[in-house]
Tab-separated table of C-alpha atoms in Angstrom:
chain	number	residue	atom	x	y	z
W	1	UNK	CA	97.256	110.661	76.577
W	2	UNK	CA	100.087	109.376	74.414
W	3	UNK	CA	100.924	105.387	73.452
W	4	UNK	CA	102.727	105.225	76.038
W	5	UNK	CA	100.632	106.710	78.741
W	6	UNK	CA	97.600	104.562	77.127
W	7	UNK	CA	99.887	101.170	77.287
W	8	UNK	CA	101.121	101.679	80.930
W	9	UNK	CA	97.382	101.910	82.111
W	10	UNK	CA	97.157	97.833	80.717
W	11	UNK	CA	100.851	97.221	81.381
W	12	UNK	CA	101.508	94.978	84.453
W	13	UNK	CA	103.958	94.765	87.286
W	14	UNK	CA	105.836	92.232	85.442
W	15	UNK	CA	105.998	93.789	82.109
W	16	UNK	CA	103.325	91.774	80.129
W	17	UNK	CA	100.777	93.993	78.102
W	18	UNK	CA	96.996	92.629	79.560
W	19	UNK	CA	93.229	94.421	77.971
W	20	UNK	CA	89.898	93.740	78.357
W	21	UNK	CA	86.467	94.466	78.684
W	22	UNK	CA	83.309	92.769	78.985
W	23	UNK	CA	82.291	90.930	76.543
W	24	UNK	CA	78.651	90.607	78.142
W	25	UNK	CA	75.940	93.176	79.629
W	26	UNK	CA	76.112	94.026	82.982
W	27	UNK	CA	74.160	92.849	86.017
W	28	UNK	CA	75.169	93.759	88.855
W	29	UNK	CA	74.349	93.135	93.178
W	30	UNK	CA	75.723	94.549	95.806
W	31	UNK	CA	75.532	93.058	99.784
W	32	UNK	CA	76.082	94.718	103.152
W	33	UNK	CA	75.302	98.286	102.296
W	34	UNK	CA	71.739	100.485	103.446
W	35	UNK	CA	69.241	101.181	100.251
W	36	UNK	CA	70.714	104.629	100.118
W	37	UNK	CA	74.374	103.235	99.269
W	38	UNK	CA	72.854	100.385	96.618
W	39	UNK	CA	71.122	103.166	94.446
W	40	UNK	CA	74.514	105.404	94.384
W	41	UNK	CA	76.460	101.672	94.078
W	42	UNK	CA	73.440	101.013	90.662
W	43	UNK	CA	73.337	104.621	89.483
W	44	UNK	CA	77.492	105.087	89.490
W	45	UNK	CA	77.466	101.927	87.279
W	46	UNK	CA	74.831	103.194	85.076
W	47	UNK	CA	76.626	106.487	84.820
W	48	UNK	CA	79.469	104.375	83.760
W	49	UNK	CA	78.345	101.727	81.152
W	50	UNK	CA	76.534	104.773	79.338
W	51	UNK	CA	79.502	106.440	79.253
W	52	UNK	CA	81.110	103.413	77.833
W	53	UNK	CA	78.071	102.493	75.589
W	54	UNK	CA	77.978	99.324	77.128
W	55	UNK	CA	74.743	97.552	78.167
W	56	UNK	CA	73.198	96.867	81.510
W	57	UNK	CA	71.008	94.185	82.386
W	58	UNK	CA	68.541	92.455	84.644
W	59	UNK	CA	69.896	88.966	84.390
W	60	UNK	CA	73.005	87.384	83.041
W	61	UNK	CA	71.908	84.196	81.086
W	62	UNK	CA	74.665	82.056	82.028
W	63	UNK	CA	75.262	83.741	86.226
W	64	UNK	CA	72.254	85.474	86.722
W	65	UNK	CA	74.760	88.307	88.832
W	66	UNK	CA	77.694	88.796	86.839
W	67	UNK	CA	78.596	91.941	89.434
W	68	UNK	CA	78.967	91.543	92.782
W	69	UNK	CA	79.806	94.559	95.428
W	70	UNK	CA	80.705	93.226	99.068
W	71	UNK	CA	80.398	95.501	101.781
W	72	UNK	CA	81.707	94.132	104.951
W	73	UNK	CA	84.496	95.110	108.057
W	74	UNK	CA	86.784	91.740	108.328
W	75	UNK	CA	87.845	90.098	105.325
W	76	UNK	CA	86.966	86.656	107.368
W	77	UNK	CA	83.219	87.408	106.855
W	78	UNK	CA	83.370	86.329	103.069
W	79	UNK	CA	84.118	83.403	104.027
W	80	UNK	CA	80.709	82.781	105.726
W	81	UNK	CA	79.289	83.780	102.129
W	82	UNK	CA	76.989	80.762	101.518
W	83	UNK	CA	78.794	79.242	98.175
W	84	UNK	CA	81.489	82.280	97.421
W	85	UNK	CA	84.487	80.117	97.803
W	86	UNK	CA	82.499	78.137	94.447
W	87	UNK	CA	82.647	81.383	92.508
W	88	UNK	CA	86.375	82.602	93.915
W	89	UNK	CA	88.558	80.080	93.435
W	90	UNK	CA	90.947	80.159	96.365
W	91	UNK	CA	88.844	81.877	98.762
W	92	UNK	CA	90.748	81.259	101.731
W	93	UNK	CA	94.279	81.721	100.508
W	94	UNK	CA	92.911	84.943	99.515
W	95	UNK	CA	91.094	86.824	102.194
W	96	UNK	CA	94.194	85.165	104.686
W	97	UNK	CA	96.606	87.189	102.000
W	98	UNK	CA	94.092	89.734	101.770
W	99	UNK	CA	93.941	90.228	105.996
W	100	UNK	CA	97.936	89.922	106.933
W	101	UNK	CA	98.165	92.692	104.064
W	102	UNK	CA	95.361	94.932	105.944
W	103	UNK	CA	94.024	95.471	102.498
W	104	UNK	CA	90.697	97.259	102.316
W	105	UNK	CA	89.646	96.624	98.504
W	106	UNK	CA	90.414	93.772	96.139
W	107	UNK	CA	88.709	92.783	92.514
W	108	UNK	CA	88.426	88.959	91.483
W	109	UNK	CA	87.714	89.282	87.775
W	110	UNK	CA	86.248	85.698	85.847
W	111	UNK	CA	86.882	85.850	81.254
W	112	UNK	CA	85.031	84.032	79.100
W	113	UNK	CA	87.240	81.565	76.382
W	114	UNK	CA	87.431	84.810	73.984
W	115	UNK	CA	88.996	86.742	77.188
W	116	UNK	CA	86.486	89.150	77.509
W	117	UNK	CA	85.113	89.926	81.032
W	118	UNK	CA	82.092	87.839	81.924
W	119	UNK	CA	82.244	88.361	85.513
W	120	UNK	CA	83.367	90.442	88.885
W	121	UNK	CA	83.590	90.130	92.414
W	122	UNK	CA	84.017	93.752	93.992
W	123	UNK	CA	85.267	93.423	97.748
W	124	UNK	CA	85.376	96.540	100.274
W	125	UNK	CA	86.306	95.982	104.123
W	126	UNK	CA	85.257	99.475	105.332
W	127	UNK	CA	88.314	100.208	107.491
W	128	UNK	CA	88.600	103.508	108.668
W	129	UNK	CA	90.272	105.220	104.951
W	130	UNK	CA	87.089	103.648	103.063
W	131	UNK	CA	84.920	104.946	105.614
W	132	UNK	CA	85.989	108.273	105.569
W	133	UNK	CA	85.682	108.510	101.355
W	134	UNK	CA	81.885	109.558	100.510
W	135	UNK	CA	79.516	106.946	98.962
W	136	UNK	CA	79.527	108.332	95.468
W	137	UNK	CA	83.253	108.698	95.148
W	138	UNK	CA	83.539	105.621	96.087
W	139	UNK	CA	81.053	104.079	94.178
W	140	UNK	CA	82.731	105.875	90.845
W	141	UNK	CA	86.157	104.617	91.840
W	142	UNK	CA	85.455	100.950	91.952
W	143	UNK	CA	82.700	100.641	89.269
W	144	UNK	CA	85.621	102.891	86.599
W	145	UNK	CA	88.104	100.147	88.031
W	146	UNK	CA	85.970	96.828	87.219
W	147	UNK	CA	84.710	98.121	83.434
W	148	UNK	CA	88.060	97.497	82.233
W	149	UNK	CA	90.957	95.566	82.973
W	150	UNK	CA	93.326	97.497	84.267
W	151	UNK	CA	97.062	97.107	85.487
W	152	UNK	CA	97.483	95.990	88.534
W	153	UNK	CA	99.619	99.643	88.793
W	154	UNK	CA	97.319	101.770	86.525
W	155	UNK	CA	95.532	103.733	89.456
W	156	UNK	CA	98.854	104.027	92.326
W	157	UNK	CA	99.859	106.989	92.340
W	158	UNK	CA	96.905	108.617	90.429
W	159	UNK	CA	93.160	108.191	91.287
W	160	UNK	CA	90.898	107.613	88.428
W	161	UNK	CA	88.667	110.443	89.945
W	162	UNK	CA	89.188	114.535	89.617
W	163	UNK	CA	87.936	117.133	91.931
W	164	UNK	CA	85.799	120.259	89.899
W	165	UNK	CA	85.949	123.646	91.697
W	166	UNK	CA	82.447	123.616	93.183
W	167	UNK	CA	83.618	119.993	94.717
W	168	UNK	CA	82.281	117.614	93.125
W	169	UNK	CA	84.053	114.378	91.893
W	170	UNK	CA	84.332	113.140	88.954
W	171	UNK	CA	86.083	110.365	85.939
W	172	UNK	CA	89.069	112.543	85.445
W	173	UNK	CA	88.365	113.307	81.976
W	174	UNK	CA	91.016	111.132	80.412
W	175	UNK	CA	89.931	107.904	81.904
W	176	UNK	CA	86.846	108.803	80.554
W	177	UNK	CA	87.795	109.531	77.105
W	178	UNK	CA	90.253	106.125	77.434
W	179	UNK	CA	86.680	104.323	78.629
W	180	UNK	CA	85.153	105.194	75.243
W	181	UNK	CA	87.556	104.486	73.117
W	182	UNK	CA	87.868	100.789	74.243
W	183	UNK	CA	84.575	100.014	74.210
W	184	UNK	CA	84.399	101.378	70.239
W	185	UNK	CA	83.406	98.493	68.487
W	186	UNK	CA	86.379	98.144	65.801
W	187	UNK	CA	88.486	97.159	68.954
W	188	UNK	CA	88.996	93.761	69.886
W	189	UNK	CA	87.733	92.846	73.881
W	190	UNK	CA	90.469	91.126	74.661
W	191	UNK	CA	94.640	91.497	73.970
W	192	UNK	CA	97.978	91.246	74.770
W	193	UNK	CA	99.597	92.644	72.051
W	194	UNK	CA	101.234	96.443	73.272
W	195	UNK	CA	100.475	97.589	69.649
W	196	UNK	CA	96.779	97.309	70.205
W	197	UNK	CA	97.684	100.455	72.630
W	198	UNK	CA	97.881	102.372	69.974
W	199	UNK	CA	95.155	101.674	68.230
W	200	UNK	CA	93.453	102.779	71.674
W	201	UNK	CA	95.021	106.211	71.600
W	202	UNK	CA	94.424	106.515	67.707
W	203	UNK	CA	90.496	105.584	68.656
W	204	UNK	CA	90.948	108.587	71.739
W	205	UNK	CA	92.498	111.102	68.871
W	206	UNK	CA	89.475	110.376	66.759
W	207	UNK	CA	86.941	111.261	69.208
W	208	UNK	CA	88.765	114.091	69.696
W	209	UNK	CA	88.738	115.465	66.219
W	210	UNK	CA	92.458	114.720	66.155
W	211	UNK	CA	92.560	112.575	62.870
W	212	UNK	CA	90.127	111.752	60.209
């Protein structure tokens, strides 16, 4: 992956560059699924955090839970979740917009004073499309898309996941390498200068042994 390809993952549709990673351990909670699916989702968080070299925790000292994953059938159900409108600004208009667009997924991020991610809300409307996606694939895809603040165009043409010859779905190697590089301690938790992509590409090259 060259510098331009790396930059593309964090260059938004308005042309601006914006990168952010988590600045605190991740404490997830999942709503609307059975225990079997719950363990799959939490397993995906554990796997991606381990790959990134990032930590998970049971409780966030400020927020209690800093990742909330909601599975539901209709967007209007979110309006019935107690106090969710206090956590997600403009929840009513957002629900109206997503309902009109017939969207089946959406993510809302919150950031700390330094610009690092401090919370994420993952909304999944289980329509006919998402209902056909295996739980393991859906969980891994959502966790990967919440481990960093990607561009709104990052995965519109190609999923972050790939399939092995035996049929197993896994994270694409180049995406895994990019996530690991993004969590390198020498890099900032937030960046809005496109030159940051050069540093990311360099860390990926070092990991491959292409640089010393």
